[in-house]
mmCIF file of C-alpha atoms in Angstrom:
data_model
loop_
_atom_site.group_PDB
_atom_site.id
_atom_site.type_symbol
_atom_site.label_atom_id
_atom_site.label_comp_id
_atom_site.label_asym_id
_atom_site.label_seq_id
_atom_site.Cartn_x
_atom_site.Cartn_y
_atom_site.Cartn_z
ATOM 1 C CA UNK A 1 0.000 0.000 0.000
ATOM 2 C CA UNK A 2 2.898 2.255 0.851
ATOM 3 C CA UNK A 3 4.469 1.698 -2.977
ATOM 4 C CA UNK A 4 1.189 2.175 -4.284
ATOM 5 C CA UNK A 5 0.717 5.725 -2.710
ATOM 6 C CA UNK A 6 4.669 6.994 -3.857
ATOM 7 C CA UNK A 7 3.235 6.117 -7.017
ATOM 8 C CA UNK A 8 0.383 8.138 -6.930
ATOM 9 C CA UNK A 9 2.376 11.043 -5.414
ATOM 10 C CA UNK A 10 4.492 10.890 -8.203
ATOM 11 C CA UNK A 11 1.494 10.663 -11.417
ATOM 12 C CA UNK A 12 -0.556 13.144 -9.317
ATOM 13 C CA UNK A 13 1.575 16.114 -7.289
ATOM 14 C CA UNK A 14 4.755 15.765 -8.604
ATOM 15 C CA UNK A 15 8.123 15.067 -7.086
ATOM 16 C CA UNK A 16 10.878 17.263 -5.688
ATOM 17 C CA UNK A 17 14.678 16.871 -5.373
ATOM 18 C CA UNK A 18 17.383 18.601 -3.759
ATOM 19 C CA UNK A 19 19.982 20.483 -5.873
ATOM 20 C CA UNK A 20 22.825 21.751 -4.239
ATOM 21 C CA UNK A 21 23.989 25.359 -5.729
ATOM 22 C CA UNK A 22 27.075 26.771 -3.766
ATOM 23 C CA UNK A 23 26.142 27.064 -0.111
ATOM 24 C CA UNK A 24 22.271 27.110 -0.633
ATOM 25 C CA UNK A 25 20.195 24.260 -0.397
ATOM 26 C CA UNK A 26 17.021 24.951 -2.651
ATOM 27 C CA UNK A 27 14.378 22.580 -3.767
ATOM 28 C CA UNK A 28 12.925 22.037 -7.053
ATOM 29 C CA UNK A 29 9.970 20.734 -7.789
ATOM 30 C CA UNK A 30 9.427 18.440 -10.697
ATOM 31 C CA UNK A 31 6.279 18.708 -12.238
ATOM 32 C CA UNK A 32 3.887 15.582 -12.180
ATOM 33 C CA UNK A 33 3.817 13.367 -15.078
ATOM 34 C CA UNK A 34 0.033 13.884 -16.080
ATOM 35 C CA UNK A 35 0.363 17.211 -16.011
ATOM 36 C CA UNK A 36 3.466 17.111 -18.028
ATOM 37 C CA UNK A 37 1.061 14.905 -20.665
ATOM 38 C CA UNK A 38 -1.251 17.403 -21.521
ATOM 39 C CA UNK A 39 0.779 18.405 -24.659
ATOM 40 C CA UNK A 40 -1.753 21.072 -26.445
ATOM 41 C CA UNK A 41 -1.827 21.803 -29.999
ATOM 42 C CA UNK A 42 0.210 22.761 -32.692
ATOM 43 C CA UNK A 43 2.878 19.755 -32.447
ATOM 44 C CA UNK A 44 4.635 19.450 -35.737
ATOM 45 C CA UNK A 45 7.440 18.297 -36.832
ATOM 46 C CA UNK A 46 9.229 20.690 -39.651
ATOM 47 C CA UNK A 47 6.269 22.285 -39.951
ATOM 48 C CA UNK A 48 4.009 19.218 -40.558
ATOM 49 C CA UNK A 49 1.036 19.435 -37.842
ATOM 50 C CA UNK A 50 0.813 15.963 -35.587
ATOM 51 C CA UNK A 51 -3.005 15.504 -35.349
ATOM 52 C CA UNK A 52 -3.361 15.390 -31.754
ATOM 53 C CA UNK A 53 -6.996 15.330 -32.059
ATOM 54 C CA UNK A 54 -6.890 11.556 -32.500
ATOM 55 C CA UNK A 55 -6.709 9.373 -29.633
ATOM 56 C CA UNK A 56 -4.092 6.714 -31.357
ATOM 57 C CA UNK A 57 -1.450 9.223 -31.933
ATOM 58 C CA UNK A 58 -2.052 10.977 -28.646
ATOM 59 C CA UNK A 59 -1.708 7.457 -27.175
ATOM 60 C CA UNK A 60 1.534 7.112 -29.450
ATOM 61 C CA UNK A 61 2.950 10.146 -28.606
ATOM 62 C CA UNK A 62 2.708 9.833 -24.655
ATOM 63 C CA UNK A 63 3.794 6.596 -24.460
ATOM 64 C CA UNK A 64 7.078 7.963 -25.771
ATOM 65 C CA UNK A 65 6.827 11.070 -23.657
ATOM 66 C CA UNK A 66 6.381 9.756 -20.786
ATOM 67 C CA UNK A 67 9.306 7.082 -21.251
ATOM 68 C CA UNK A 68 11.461 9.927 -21.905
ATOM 69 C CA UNK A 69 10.672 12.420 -18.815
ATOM 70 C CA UNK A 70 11.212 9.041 -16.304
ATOM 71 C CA UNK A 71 14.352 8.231 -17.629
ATOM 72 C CA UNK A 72 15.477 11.733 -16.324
ATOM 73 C CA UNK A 73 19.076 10.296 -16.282
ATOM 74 C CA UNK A 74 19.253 9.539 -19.945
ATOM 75 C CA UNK A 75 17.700 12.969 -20.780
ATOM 76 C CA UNK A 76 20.007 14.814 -18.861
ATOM 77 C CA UNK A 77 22.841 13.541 -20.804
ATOM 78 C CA UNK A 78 21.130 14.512 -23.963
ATOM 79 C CA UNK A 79 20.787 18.092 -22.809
ATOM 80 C CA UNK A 80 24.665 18.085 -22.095
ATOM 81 C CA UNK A 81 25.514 16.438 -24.975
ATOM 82 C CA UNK A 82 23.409 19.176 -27.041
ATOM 83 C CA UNK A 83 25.327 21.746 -25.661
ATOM 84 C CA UNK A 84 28.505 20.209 -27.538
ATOM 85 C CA UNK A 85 27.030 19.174 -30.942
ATOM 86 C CA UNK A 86 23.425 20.985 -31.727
ATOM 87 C CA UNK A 87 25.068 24.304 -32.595
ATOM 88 C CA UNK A 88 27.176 23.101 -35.148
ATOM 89 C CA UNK A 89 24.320 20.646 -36.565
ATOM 90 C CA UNK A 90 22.028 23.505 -36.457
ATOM 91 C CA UNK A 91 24.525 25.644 -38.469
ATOM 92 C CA UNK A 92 24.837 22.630 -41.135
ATOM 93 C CA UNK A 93 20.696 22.569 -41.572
ATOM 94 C CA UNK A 94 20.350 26.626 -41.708
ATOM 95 C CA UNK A 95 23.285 26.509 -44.294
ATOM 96 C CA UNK A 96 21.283 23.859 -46.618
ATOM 97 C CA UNK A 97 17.943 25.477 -46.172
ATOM 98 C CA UNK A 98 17.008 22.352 -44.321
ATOM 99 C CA UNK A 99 14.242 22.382 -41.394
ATOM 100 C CA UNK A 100 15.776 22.852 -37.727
ATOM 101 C CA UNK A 101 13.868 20.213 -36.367
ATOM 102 C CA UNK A 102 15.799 17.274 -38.002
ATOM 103 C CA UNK A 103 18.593 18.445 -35.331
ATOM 104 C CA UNK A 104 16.442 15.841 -33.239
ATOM 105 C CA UNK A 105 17.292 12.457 -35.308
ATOM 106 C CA UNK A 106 20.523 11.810 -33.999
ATOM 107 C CA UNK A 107 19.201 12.463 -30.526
ATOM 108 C CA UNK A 108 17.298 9.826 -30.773
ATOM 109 C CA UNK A 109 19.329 7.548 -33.407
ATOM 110 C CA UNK A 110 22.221 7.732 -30.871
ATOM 111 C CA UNK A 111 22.288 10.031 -28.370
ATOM 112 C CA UNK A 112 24.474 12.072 -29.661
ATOM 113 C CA UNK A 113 27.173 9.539 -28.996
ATOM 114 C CA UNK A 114 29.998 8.904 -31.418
ATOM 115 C CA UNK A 115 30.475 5.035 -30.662
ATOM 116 C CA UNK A 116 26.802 4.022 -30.772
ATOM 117 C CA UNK A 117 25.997 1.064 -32.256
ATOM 118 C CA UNK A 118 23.024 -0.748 -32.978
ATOM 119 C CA UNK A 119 23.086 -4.810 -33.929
ATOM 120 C CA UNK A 120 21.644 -3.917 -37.318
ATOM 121 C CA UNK A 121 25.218 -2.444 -37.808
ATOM 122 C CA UNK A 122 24.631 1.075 -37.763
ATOM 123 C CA UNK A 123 27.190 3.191 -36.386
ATOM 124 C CA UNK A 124 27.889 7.048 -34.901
ATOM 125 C CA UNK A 125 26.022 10.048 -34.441
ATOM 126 C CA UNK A 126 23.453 9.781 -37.486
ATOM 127 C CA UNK A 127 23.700 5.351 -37.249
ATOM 128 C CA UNK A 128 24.347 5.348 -40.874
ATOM 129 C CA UNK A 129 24.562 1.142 -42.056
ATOM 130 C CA UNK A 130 27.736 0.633 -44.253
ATOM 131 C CA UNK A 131 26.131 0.520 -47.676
ATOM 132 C CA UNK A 132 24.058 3.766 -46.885
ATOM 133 C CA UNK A 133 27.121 5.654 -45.443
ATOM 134 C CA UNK A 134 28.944 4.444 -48.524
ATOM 135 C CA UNK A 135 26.521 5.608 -50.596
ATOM 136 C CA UNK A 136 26.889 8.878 -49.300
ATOM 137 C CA UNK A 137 30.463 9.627 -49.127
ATOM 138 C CA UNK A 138 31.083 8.410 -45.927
ATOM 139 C CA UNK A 139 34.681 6.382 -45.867
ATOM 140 C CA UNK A 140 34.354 2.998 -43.455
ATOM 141 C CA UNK A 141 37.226 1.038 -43.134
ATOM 142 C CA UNK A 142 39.215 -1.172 -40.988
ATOM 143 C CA UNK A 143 41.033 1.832 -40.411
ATOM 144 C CA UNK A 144 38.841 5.174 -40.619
ATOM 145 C CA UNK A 145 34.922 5.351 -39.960
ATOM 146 C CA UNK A 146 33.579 8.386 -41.058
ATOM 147 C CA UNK A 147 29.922 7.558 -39.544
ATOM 148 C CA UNK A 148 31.844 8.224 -36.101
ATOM 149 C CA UNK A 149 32.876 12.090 -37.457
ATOM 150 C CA UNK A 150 30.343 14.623 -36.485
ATOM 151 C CA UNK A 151 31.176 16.569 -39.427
ATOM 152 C CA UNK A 152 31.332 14.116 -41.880
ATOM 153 C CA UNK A 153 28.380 12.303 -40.945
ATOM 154 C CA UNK A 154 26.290 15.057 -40.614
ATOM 155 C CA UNK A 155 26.699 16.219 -44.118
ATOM 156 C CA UNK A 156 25.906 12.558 -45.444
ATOM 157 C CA UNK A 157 22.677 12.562 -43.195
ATOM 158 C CA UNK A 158 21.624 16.123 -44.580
ATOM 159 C CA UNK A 159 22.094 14.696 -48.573
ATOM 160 C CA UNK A 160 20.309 11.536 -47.515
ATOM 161 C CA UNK A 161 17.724 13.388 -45.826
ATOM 162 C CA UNK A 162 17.063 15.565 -48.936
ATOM 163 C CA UNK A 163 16.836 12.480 -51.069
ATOM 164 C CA UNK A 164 14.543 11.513 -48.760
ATOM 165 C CA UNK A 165 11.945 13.903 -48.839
ATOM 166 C CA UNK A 166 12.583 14.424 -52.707
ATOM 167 C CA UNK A 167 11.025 11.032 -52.920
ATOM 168 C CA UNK A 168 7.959 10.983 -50.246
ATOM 169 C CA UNK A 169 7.278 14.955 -50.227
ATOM 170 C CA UNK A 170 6.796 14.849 -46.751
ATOM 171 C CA UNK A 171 9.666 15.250 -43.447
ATOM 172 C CA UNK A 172 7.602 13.022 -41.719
ATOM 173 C CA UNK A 173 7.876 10.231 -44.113
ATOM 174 C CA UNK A 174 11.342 11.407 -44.907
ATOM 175 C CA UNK A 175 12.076 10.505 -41.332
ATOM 176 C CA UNK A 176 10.399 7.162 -41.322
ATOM 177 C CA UNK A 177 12.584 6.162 -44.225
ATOM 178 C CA UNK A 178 15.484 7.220 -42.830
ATOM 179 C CA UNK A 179 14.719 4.917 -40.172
ATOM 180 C CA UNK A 180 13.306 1.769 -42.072
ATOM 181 C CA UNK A 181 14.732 2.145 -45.564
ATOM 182 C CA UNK A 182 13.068 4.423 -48.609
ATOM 183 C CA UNK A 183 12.203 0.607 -50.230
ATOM 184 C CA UNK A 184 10.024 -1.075 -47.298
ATOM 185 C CA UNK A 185 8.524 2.288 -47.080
ATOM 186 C CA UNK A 186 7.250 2.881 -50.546
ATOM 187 C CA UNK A 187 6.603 -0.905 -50.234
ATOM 188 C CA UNK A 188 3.618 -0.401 -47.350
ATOM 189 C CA UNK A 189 2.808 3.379 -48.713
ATOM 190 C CA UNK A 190 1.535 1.226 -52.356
ATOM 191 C CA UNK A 191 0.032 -1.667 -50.219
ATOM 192 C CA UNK A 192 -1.797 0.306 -47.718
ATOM 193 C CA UNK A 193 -2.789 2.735 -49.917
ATOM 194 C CA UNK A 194 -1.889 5.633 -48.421
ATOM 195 C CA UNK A 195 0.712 8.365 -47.561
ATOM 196 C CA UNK A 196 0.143 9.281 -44.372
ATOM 197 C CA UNK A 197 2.630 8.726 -41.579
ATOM 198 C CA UNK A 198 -0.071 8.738 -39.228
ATOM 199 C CA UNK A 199 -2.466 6.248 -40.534
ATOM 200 C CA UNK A 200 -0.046 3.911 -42.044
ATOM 201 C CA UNK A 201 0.859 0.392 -39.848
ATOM 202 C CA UNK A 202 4.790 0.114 -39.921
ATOM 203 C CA UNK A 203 6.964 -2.227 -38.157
ATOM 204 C CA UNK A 204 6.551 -0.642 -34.119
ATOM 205 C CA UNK A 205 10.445 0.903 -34.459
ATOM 206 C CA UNK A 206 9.377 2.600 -36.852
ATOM 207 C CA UNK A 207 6.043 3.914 -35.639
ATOM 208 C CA UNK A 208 7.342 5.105 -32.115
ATOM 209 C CA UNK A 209 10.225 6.548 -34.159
ATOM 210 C CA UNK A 210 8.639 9.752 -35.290
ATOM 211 C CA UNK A 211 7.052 9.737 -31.976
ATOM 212 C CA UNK A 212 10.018 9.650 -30.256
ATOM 213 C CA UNK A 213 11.087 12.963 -32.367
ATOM 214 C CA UNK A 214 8.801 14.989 -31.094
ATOM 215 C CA UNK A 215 8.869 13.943 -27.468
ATOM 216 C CA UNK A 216 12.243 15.143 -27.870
ATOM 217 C CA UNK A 217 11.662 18.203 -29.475
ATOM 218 C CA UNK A 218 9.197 19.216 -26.591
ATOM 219 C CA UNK A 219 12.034 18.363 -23.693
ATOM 220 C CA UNK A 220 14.871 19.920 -25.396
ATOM 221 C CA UNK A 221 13.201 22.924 -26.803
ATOM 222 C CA UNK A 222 11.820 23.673 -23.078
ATOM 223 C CA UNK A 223 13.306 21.764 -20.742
ATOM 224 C CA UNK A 224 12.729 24.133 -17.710
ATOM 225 C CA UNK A 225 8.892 23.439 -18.309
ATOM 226 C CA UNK A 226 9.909 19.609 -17.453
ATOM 227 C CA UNK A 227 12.067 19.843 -14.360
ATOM 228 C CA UNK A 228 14.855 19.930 -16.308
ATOM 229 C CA UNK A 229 16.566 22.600 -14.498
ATOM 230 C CA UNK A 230 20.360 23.118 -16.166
ATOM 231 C CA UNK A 231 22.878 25.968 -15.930
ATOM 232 C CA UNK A 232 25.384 27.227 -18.311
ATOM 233 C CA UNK A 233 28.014 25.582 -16.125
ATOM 234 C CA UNK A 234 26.149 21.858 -16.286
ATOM 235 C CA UNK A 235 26.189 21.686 -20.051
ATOM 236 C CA UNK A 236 28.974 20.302 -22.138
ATOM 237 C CA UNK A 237 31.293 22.948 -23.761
ATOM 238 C CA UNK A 238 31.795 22.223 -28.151
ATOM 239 C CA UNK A 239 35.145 20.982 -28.479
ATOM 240 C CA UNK A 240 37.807 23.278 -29.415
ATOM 241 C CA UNK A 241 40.530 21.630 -31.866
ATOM 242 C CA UNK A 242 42.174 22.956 -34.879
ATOM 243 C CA UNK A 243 41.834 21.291 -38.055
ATOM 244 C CA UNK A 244 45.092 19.868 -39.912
ATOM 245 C CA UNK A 245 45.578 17.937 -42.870
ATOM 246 C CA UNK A 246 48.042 15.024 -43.627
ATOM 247 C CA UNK A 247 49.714 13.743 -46.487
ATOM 248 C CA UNK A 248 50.846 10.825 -45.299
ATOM 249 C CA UNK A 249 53.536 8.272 -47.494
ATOM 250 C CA UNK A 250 53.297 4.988 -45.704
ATOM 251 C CA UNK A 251 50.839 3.747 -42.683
ATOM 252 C CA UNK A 252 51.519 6.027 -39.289
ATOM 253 C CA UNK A 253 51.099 5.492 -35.361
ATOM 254 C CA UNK A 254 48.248 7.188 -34.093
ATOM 255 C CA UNK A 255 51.117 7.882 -31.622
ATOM 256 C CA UNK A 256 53.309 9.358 -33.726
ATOM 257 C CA UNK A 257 50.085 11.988 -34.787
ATOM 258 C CA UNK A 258 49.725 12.632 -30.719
ATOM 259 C CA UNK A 259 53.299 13.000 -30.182
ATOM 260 C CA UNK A 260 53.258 15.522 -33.055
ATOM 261 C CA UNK A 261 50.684 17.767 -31.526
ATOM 262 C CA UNK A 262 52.249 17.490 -28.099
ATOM 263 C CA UNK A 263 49.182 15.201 -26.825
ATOM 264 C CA UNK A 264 48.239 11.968 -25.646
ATOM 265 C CA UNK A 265 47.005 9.118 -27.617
ATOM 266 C CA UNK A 266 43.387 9.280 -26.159
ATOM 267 C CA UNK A 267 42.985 13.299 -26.671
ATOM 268 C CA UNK A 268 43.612 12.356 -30.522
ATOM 269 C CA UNK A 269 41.319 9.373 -30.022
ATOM 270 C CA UNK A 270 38.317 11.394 -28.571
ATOM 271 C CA UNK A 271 38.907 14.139 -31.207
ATOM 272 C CA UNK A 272 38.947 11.666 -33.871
ATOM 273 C CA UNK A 273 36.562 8.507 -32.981
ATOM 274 C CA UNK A 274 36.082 7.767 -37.288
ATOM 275 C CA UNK A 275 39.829 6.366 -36.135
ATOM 276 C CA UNK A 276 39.575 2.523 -34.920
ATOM 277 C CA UNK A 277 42.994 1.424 -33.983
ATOM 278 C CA UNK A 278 46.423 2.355 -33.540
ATOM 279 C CA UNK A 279 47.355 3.402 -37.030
ATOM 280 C CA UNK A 280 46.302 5.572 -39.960
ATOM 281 C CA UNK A 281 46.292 4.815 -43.723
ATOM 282 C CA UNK A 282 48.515 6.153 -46.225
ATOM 283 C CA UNK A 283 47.154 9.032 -48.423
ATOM 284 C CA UNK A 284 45.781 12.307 -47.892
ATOM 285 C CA UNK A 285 43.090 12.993 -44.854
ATOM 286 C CA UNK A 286 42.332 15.918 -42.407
ATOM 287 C CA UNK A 287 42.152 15.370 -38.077
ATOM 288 C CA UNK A 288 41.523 17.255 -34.893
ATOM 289 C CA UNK A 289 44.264 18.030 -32.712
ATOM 290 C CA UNK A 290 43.878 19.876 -29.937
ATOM 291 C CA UNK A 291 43.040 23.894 -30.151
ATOM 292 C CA UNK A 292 46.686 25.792 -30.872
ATOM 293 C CA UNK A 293 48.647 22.816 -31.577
ATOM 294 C CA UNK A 294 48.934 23.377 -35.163
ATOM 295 C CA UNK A 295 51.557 25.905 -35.164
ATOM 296 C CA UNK A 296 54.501 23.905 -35.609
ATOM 297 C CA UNK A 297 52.416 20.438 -36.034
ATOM 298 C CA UNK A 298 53.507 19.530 -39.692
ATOM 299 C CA UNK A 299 57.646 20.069 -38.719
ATOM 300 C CA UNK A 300 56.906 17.717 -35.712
ATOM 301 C CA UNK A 301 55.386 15.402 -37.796
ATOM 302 C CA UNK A 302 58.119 15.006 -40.078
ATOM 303 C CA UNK A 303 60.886 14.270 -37.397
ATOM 304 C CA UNK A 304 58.512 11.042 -36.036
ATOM 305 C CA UNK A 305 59.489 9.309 -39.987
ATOM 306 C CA UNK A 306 62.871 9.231 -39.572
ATOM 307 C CA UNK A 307 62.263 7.525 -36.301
ATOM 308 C CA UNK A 308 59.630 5.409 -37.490
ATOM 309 C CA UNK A 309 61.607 4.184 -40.772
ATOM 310 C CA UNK A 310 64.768 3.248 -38.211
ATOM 311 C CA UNK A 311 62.348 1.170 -36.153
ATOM 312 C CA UNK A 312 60.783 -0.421 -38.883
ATOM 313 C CA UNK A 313 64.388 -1.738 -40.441
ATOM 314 C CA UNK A 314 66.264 -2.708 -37.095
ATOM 315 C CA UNK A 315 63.812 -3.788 -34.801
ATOM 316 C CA UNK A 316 62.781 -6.839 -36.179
ATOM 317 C CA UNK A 317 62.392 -10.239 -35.125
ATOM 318 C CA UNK A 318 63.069 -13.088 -37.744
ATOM 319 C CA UNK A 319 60.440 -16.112 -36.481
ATOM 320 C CA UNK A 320 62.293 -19.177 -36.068
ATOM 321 C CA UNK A 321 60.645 -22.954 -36.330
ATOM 322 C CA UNK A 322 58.351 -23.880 -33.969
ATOM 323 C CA UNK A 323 57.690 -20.293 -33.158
ATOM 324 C CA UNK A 324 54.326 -18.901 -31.854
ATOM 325 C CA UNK A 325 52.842 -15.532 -31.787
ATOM 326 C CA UNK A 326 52.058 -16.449 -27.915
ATOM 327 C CA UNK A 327 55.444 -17.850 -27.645
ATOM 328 C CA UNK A 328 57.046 -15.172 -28.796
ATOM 329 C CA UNK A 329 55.524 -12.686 -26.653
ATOM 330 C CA UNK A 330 56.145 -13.898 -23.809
ATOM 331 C CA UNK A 331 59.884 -14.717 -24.362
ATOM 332 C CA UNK A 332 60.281 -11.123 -25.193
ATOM 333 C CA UNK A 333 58.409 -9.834 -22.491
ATOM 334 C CA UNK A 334 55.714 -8.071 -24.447
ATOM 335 C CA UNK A 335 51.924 -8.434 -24.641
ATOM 336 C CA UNK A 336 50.627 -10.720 -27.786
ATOM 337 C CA UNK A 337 48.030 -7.860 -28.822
ATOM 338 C CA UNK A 338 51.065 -5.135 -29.403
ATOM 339 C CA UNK A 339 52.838 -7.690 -31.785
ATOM 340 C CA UNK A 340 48.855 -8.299 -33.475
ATOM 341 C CA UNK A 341 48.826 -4.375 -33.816
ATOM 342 C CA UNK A 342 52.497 -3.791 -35.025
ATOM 343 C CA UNK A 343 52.240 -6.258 -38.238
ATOM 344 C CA UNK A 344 48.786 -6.292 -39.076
ATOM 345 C CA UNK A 345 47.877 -9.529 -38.001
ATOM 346 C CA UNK A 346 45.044 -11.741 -36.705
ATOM 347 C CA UNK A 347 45.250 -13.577 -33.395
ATOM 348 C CA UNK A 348 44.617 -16.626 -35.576
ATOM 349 C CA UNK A 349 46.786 -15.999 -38.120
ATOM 350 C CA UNK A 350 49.641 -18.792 -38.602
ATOM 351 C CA UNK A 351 53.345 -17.480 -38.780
ATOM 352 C CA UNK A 352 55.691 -19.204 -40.381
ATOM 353 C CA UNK A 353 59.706 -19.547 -40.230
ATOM 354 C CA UNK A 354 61.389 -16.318 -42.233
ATOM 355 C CA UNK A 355 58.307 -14.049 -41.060
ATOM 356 C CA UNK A 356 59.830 -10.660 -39.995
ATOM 357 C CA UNK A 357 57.914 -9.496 -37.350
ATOM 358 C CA UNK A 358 58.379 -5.657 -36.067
ATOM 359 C CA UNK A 359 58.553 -4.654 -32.496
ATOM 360 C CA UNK A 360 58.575 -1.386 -31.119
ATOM 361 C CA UNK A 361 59.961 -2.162 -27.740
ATOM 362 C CA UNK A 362 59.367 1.101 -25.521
ATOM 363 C CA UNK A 363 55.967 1.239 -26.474
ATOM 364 C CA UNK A 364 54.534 -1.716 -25.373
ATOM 365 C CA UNK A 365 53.811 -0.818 -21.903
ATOM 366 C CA UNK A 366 51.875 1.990 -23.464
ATOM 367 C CA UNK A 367 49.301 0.013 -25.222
ATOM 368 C CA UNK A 368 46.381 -1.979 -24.727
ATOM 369 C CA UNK A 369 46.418 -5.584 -24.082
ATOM 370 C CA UNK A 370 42.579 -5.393 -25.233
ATOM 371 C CA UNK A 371 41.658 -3.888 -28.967
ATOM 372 C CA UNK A 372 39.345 -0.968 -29.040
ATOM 373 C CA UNK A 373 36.688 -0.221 -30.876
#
């Protein structure tokens, strides 16, 4: 009986928490969940009214709502992360004559988190599959994966987006193919016999995922009205990085790049995620290193080759018969995974006598006995 009337306090008067601000102690009230419901007309989404006057997509649209203002912890992060990223993707939109309120989809595609996955395969900010980020310009390889660059990805999403709506004539729909695929959309738009987002029966992702939009939209665009009580000093600052291009010969050490802009290996990491291991390709691409670093970067650079082509020629160990990768490792006092990284191999991949395998003995302690994503 006692659970059941917490419950009711929450649905029915709202709940308060206590937020520390200096030396003063002041409550805030969060406002009750039915009260927070009563979402009155217009609702749109780029200017496309959602008919709230029907009960199934009022139903729809509260069932996301409501998921969204009791996982306060999950929203909160979303307003930080906004902080960092919504500017510039705001700046992209205005610059393509594109509507503001597809800022939203990779809220809700990823959380505006760099590394998210899904296990359909999509990846990054905008979760982009590999044949669709292909398609639009986005590089994925072992290597690099562009769907993990804000930048990059954003610009693929706005083409995609465009092509979208080219097709349906509607954001709405626009959205919903972006989230099941243009063909299984026009698929149920010809079999259903209509065009309209709201009366059409789609696979459930799908029909919570416009939904799910403009639950969003109402938090973020007024998240005072929701409890959602942040200051300047809570939210996320953009990152601040200067922008430098490489020309690179022959494969290089993320290191190297790090040591080059007078960093560590994880600052270059976190400014880069479309970069997946421990080395970059040959050819010509542009990174993030941190804000000022660039004066002076490209003459740093260019004293890690020498280094790197010394280490490459001497340090080398010739396998021998009966020789392991495991074995090997361990006689030299060095973790397996750095000898997988340094020559490009598989931990399943069979060695034989005559191999040359490179070390880079100094390193080692450095590195990961784990790969990363």
């Amino acid at each position: 009986m006692i659970q059941i009337l917490i419950v009711l306090s929450v649905l029915c008067a709202g709940t308060c928490s206590y937020a520390q601000t200096g030396d003063i102690t002041e409550m805030e009230c969060i406002p009750s969940l039915v009260s927070s419901l009563r979402v009155k007309p217009p609702l749109d989404f780029c200017g496309e009214p959602a008919p709230l006057d029907s009960m199934d997509v009022r139903e729809r649209l509260e069932r996301e709502f409501l998921l969204m203002l009791w996982n306060r912890d999950q929203t909160i992060m979303w307003l930080k992360r906004a902080n960092r990223y919504m500017p510039y993707i705001q700046t992209v939109l205005k610059d393509q004559r594109l509507p503001d309120d597809l800022k939203y989809i990779p809220v809700i595609e990823s959380s505006l988190r760099a590394l998210a996955g899904s296990p359909k395969g999509a990846m990054g900010y905008w979760q982009f599959v590999k044949d669709t980020g292909a398609r639009y310009g986005l590089t994925i390889t072992e290597e690099l994966d562009e769907r993990r660059n804000m930048a990059a990805s954003t610009r693929s999403a706005v083409a995609y987006l465009k092509k979208l709506h080219g097709d349906f004539g509607s954001w709405t729909l626009a959205a919903a193919a972006y989230n099941m695929g243009e063909a299984g959309l026009k698929n149920e738009i010809l079999l259903q016999d209509t065009a309209d987002f709201y009366d059409l029966y789609l696979y459930q992702e799908t029909q919570r995922y416009v939904f799910r939009i403009l639950a969003a939209k109402l938090i973020l665009s007024n998240p005072d009205k929701y409890g959602f009580k942040l200051t300047p000093e809570d939210l996320y600052p953009p990152e601040e990085f200067d922008r430098v291009q490489l020309e690179l010969s022959q494969r290089m050490p993320v290191l190297s790049i790090a040591r080059a802009a007078q960093t560590s290996f994880k600052v270059i990491r976190d400014l880069n995620p479309e970069i997946r291991g421990y080395y970059l390709p040959k050819g010509v691409l542009m990174l993030s290193i941190p804000r000022g670093a660039s004066a002076g970067f490209q003459e740093r650079l260019a004293r890690q080759i020498p280094a790197l082509e010394s280490a490459g020629s001497e340090t080398v160990y010739v396998v021998k018969k009966g020789d392991s990768l495991s074995g090997i490792a361990e006689r030299l006092n060095i973790p397996v995974q750095s000898l997988v990284i340094w020559n490009h191999l598989s931990l399943n991949q069979p060695i034989r006598p005559g191999d040359r395998l490179v070390l880079n003995p100094g390193n080692e302690k450095k590195l990961s006995q784990e790969p990363l994503p």
